[in-house]
Short mmCIF file of C-alpha atoms in Angstrom, two decimals:
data_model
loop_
_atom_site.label_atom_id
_atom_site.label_comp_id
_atom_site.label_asym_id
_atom_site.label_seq_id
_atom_site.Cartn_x
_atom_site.Cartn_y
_atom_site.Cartn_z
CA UNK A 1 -8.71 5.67 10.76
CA UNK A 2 -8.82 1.95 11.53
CA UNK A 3 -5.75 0.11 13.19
CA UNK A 4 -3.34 -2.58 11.87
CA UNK A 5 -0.79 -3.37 14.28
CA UNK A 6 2.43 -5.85 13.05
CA UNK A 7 4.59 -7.81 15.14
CA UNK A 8 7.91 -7.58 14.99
CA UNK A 9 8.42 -4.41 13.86
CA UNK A 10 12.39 -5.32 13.15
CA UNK A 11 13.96 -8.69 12.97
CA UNK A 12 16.99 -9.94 12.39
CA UNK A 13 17.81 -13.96 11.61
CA UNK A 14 20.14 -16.75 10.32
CA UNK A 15 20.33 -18.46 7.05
CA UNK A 16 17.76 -21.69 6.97
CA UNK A 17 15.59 -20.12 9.86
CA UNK A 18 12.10 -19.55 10.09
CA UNK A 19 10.29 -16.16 10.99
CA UNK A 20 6.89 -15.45 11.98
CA UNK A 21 5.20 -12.10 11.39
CA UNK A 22 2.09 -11.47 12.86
CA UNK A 23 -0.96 -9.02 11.47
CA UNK A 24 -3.47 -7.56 13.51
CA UNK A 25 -6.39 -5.24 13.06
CA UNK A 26 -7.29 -3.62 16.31
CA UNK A 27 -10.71 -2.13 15.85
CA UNK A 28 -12.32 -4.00 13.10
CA UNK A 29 -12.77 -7.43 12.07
CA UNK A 30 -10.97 -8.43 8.71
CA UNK A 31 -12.51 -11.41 6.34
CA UNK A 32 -9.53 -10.53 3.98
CA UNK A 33 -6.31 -9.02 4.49
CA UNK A 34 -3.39 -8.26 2.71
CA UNK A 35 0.82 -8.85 2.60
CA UNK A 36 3.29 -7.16 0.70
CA UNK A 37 6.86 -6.73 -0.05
CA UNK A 38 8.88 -3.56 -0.60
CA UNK A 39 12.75 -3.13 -1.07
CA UNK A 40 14.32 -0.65 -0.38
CA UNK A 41 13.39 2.59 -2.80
CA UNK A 42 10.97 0.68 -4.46
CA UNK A 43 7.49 -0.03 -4.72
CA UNK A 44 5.27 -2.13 -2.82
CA UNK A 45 4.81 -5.67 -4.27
CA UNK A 46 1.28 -7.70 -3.18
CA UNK A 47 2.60 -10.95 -1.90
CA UNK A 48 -0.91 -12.88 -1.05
CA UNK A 49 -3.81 -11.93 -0.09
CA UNK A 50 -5.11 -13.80 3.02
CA UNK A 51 -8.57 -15.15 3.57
CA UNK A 52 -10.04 -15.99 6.81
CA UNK A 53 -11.15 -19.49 7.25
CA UNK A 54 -9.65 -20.48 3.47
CA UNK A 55 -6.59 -20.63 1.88
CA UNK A 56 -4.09 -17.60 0.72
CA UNK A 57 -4.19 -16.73 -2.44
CA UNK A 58 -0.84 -15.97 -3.98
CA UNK A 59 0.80 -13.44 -6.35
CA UNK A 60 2.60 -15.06 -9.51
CA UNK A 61 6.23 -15.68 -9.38
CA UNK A 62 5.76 -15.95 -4.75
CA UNK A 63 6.36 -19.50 -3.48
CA UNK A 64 3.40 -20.16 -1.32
CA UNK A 65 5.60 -23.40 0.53
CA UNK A 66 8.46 -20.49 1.43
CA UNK A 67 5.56 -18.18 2.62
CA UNK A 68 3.21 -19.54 4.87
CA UNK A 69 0.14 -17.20 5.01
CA UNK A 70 -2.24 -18.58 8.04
CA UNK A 71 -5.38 -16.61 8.84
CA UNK A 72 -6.91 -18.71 11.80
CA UNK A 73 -9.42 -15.59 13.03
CA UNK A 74 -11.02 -12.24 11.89
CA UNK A 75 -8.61 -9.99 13.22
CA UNK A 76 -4.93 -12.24 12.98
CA UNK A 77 -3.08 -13.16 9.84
CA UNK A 78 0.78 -14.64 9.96
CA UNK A 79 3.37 -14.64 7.42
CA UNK A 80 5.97 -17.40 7.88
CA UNK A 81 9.04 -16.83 5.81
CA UNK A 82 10.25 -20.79 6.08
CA UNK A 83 14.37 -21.40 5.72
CA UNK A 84 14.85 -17.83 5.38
CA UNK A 85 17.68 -16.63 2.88
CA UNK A 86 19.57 -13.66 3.10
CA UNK A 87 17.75 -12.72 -0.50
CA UNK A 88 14.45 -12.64 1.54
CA UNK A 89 15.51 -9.42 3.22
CA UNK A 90 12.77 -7.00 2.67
CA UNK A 91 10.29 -5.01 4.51
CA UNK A 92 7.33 -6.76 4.87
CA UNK A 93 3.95 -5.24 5.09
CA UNK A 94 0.38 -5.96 6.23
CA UNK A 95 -2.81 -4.26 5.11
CA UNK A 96 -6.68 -4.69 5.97
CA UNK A 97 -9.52 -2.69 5.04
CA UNK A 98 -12.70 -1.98 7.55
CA UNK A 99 -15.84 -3.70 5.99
CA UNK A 100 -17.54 -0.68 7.99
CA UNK A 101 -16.15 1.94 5.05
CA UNK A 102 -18.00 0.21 2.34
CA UNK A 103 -16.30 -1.22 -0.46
CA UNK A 104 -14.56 2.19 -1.12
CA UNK A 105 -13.08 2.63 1.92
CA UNK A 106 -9.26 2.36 2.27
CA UNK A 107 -7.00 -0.18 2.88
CA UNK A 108 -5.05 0.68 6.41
CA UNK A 109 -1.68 -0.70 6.52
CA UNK A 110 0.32 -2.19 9.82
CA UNK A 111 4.19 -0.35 10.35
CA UNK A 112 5.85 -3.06 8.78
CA UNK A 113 8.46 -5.66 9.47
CA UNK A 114 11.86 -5.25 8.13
CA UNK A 115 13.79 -8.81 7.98
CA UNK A 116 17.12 -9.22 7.97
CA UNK A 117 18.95 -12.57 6.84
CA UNK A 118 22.04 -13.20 7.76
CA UNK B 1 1.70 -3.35 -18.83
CA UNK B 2 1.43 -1.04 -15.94
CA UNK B 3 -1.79 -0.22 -13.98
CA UNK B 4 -0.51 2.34 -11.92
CA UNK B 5 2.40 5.02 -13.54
CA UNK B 6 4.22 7.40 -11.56
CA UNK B 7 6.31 9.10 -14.19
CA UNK B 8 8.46 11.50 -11.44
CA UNK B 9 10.77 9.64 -9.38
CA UNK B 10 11.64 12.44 -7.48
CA UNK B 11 10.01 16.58 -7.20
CA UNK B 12 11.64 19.32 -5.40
CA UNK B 13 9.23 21.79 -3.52
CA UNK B 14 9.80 24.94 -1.18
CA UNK B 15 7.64 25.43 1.82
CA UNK B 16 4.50 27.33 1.57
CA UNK B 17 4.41 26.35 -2.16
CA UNK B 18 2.38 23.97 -4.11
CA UNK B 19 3.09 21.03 -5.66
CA UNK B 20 1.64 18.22 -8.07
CA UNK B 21 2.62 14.88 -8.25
CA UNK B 22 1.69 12.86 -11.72
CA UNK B 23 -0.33 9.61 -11.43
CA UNK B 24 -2.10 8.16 -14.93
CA UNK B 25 -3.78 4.68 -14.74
CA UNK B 26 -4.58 1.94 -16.42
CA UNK B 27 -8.29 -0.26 -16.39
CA UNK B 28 -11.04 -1.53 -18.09
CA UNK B 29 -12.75 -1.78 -15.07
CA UNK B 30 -15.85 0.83 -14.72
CA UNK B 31 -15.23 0.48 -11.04
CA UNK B 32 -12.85 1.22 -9.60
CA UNK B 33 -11.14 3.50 -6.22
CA UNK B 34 -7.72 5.63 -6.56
CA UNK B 35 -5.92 6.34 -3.37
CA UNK B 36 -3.16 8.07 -2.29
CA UNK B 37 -0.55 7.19 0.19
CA UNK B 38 2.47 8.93 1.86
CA UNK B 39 5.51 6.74 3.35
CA UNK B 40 7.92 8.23 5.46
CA UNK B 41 11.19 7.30 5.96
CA UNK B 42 9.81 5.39 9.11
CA UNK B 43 7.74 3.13 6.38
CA UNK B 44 4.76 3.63 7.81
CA UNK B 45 1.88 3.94 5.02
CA UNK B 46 0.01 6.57 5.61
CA UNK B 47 -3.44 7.06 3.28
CA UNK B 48 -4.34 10.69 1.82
CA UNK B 49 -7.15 10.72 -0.17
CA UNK B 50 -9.40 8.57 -2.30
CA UNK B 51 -11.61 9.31 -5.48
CA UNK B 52 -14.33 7.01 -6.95
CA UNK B 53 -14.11 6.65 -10.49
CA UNK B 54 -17.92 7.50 -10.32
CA UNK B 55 -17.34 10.55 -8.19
CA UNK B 56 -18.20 13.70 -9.77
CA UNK B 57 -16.25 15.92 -7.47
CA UNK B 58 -12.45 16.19 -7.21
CA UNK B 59 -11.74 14.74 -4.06
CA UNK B 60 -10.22 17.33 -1.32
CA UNK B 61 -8.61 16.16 2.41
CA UNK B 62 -7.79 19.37 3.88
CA UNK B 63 -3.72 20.67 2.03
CA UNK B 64 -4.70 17.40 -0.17
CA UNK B 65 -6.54 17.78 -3.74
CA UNK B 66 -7.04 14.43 -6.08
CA UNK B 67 -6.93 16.20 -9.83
CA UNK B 68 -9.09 13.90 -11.30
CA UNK B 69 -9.75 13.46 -15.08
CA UNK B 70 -11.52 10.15 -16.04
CA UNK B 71 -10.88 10.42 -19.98
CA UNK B 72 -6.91 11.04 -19.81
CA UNK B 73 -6.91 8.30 -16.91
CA UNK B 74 -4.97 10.64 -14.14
CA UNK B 75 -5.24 11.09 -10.98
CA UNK B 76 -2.73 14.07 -9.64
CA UNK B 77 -2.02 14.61 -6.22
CA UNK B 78 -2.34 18.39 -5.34
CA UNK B 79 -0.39 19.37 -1.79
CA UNK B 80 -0.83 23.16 -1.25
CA UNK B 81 1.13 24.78 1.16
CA UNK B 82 4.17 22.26 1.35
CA UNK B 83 5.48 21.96 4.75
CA UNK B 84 9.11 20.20 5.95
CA UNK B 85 7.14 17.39 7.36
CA UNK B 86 5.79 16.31 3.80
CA UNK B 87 8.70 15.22 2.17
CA UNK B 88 9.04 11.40 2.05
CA UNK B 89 7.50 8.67 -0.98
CA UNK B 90 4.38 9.34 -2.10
CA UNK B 91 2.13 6.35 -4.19
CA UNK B 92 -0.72 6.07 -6.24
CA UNK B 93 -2.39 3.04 -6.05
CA UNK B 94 -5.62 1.76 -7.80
CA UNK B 95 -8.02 -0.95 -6.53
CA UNK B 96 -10.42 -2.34 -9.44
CA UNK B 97 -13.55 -4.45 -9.53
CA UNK B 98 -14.91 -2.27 -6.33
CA UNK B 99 -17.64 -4.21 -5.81
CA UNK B 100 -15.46 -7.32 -4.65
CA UNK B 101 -14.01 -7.22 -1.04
CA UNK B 102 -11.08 -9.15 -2.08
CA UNK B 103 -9.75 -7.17 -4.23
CA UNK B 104 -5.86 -5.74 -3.40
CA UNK B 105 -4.49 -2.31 -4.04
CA UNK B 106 -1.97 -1.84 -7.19
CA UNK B 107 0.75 0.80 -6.82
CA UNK B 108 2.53 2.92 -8.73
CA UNK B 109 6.48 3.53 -8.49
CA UNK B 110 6.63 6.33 -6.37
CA UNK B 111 7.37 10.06 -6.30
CA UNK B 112 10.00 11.37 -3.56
CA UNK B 113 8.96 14.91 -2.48
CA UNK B 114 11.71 16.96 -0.68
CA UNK B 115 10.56 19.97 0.83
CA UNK B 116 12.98 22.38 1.36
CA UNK B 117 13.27 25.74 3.41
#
């Protein structure tokens, strides 16, 4: 299947820092992609989904200024978590489907982040 | 209410044997996609097997089976042969509206599957 790589896979940071996370599909070109959270044991949570060339469009209840979603090209997509708290902790998660699998294809999902805030 | 339920937090399997694990939806949609995803405890999401709510077949990935039934809105996951290396979180998910590109996946709760010798 299709490739989504994330970047960094583990990170750890201070209270009132910001952290980049970085989305890439590998073999396909992405108009749209996808970020979620999951804590631990739990389920996965759509954040926003990104939009190449336009702005994110965000889940209820997710603070779009606190999550910075930036998709500049076809095959990148960022999540900034902006003055971090430790209750933004999570494992963050990236997904993209290839346009060449038709509308039904699936969505392929990058390894993750996991954030620590300390 | 929930789109996606997954009413078995956790099922208890031993190798070689089969196992189902319970997914029922929720849509008005006419279109729509149900996929299946495995996590291991790396957290990797790793996708199954997928079923068109306008496919007439059960869909079938090699030790993978999608139990479809469209008028009790379910969509089972069917390992055969359970192996050590499938236990970790399993999810259902849903994606409506297929015609739309945008459109995200929904998922369910999760089932842990423990495999056991």
């Amino acid at each position: 299947g299709a490739v989504v790589s994330q970047h960094p896979s583990r990170v750890i940071c201070k209270s009132g820092t910001s952290v980049k996370i970085e989305c890439r599909s590998l073999d396909f070109q992405a108009t749209t992609m996808f970020w979620y959270r999951q804590f631990p044991k739990q389920s996965l949570m759509l954040m926003a989904t990104s939009n190449e060339g336009s702005k994110a469009t965000y889940e209820q209840g997710v603070e779009k200024d606190k999550f910075l979603i930036n998709h500049a090209s076809l095959t990148l997509s960022t999540l900034t978590v902006t003055s971090a708290h430790p209750e933004d902790s999570s494992f963050y998660i990236c997904s993209a489907r290839d346009p060449s699998t038709g509308l039904a294809g699936p969505q392929y999902f990058g390894p993750g982040t996991r954030l620590t805030v300390l | 209410a929930q789109k996606i339920t997954q009413t078995q937090p956790g099922m208890f399997v031993q190798e070689k044997e089969a196992v189902t694990l319970d997914c029922t939806y929720d849509t008005s949609d006419q279109s729509y996609g149900l996929f299946w995803y495995k996590q291991p405890s790396s957290g990797e999401m790793i996708f199954l097997i997928y079923q068109g709510s306008y496919d007439e077949q059960n869909a079938t990935e090699g030790r993978y089976s999608l139990n479809f039934q469209k008028a009790r809105k379910s969509a089972n996951l069917v390992i055969s042969a359970s192996q050590l290396g499938d236990s970790a979180m399993y999810f259902c998910a849903m994606r409506e509206v297929l015609d739309q590109a945008g459109t995200a996946l929904i998922f369910g709760k999760g089932t842990t599957l423990s495999v056991s010798s």
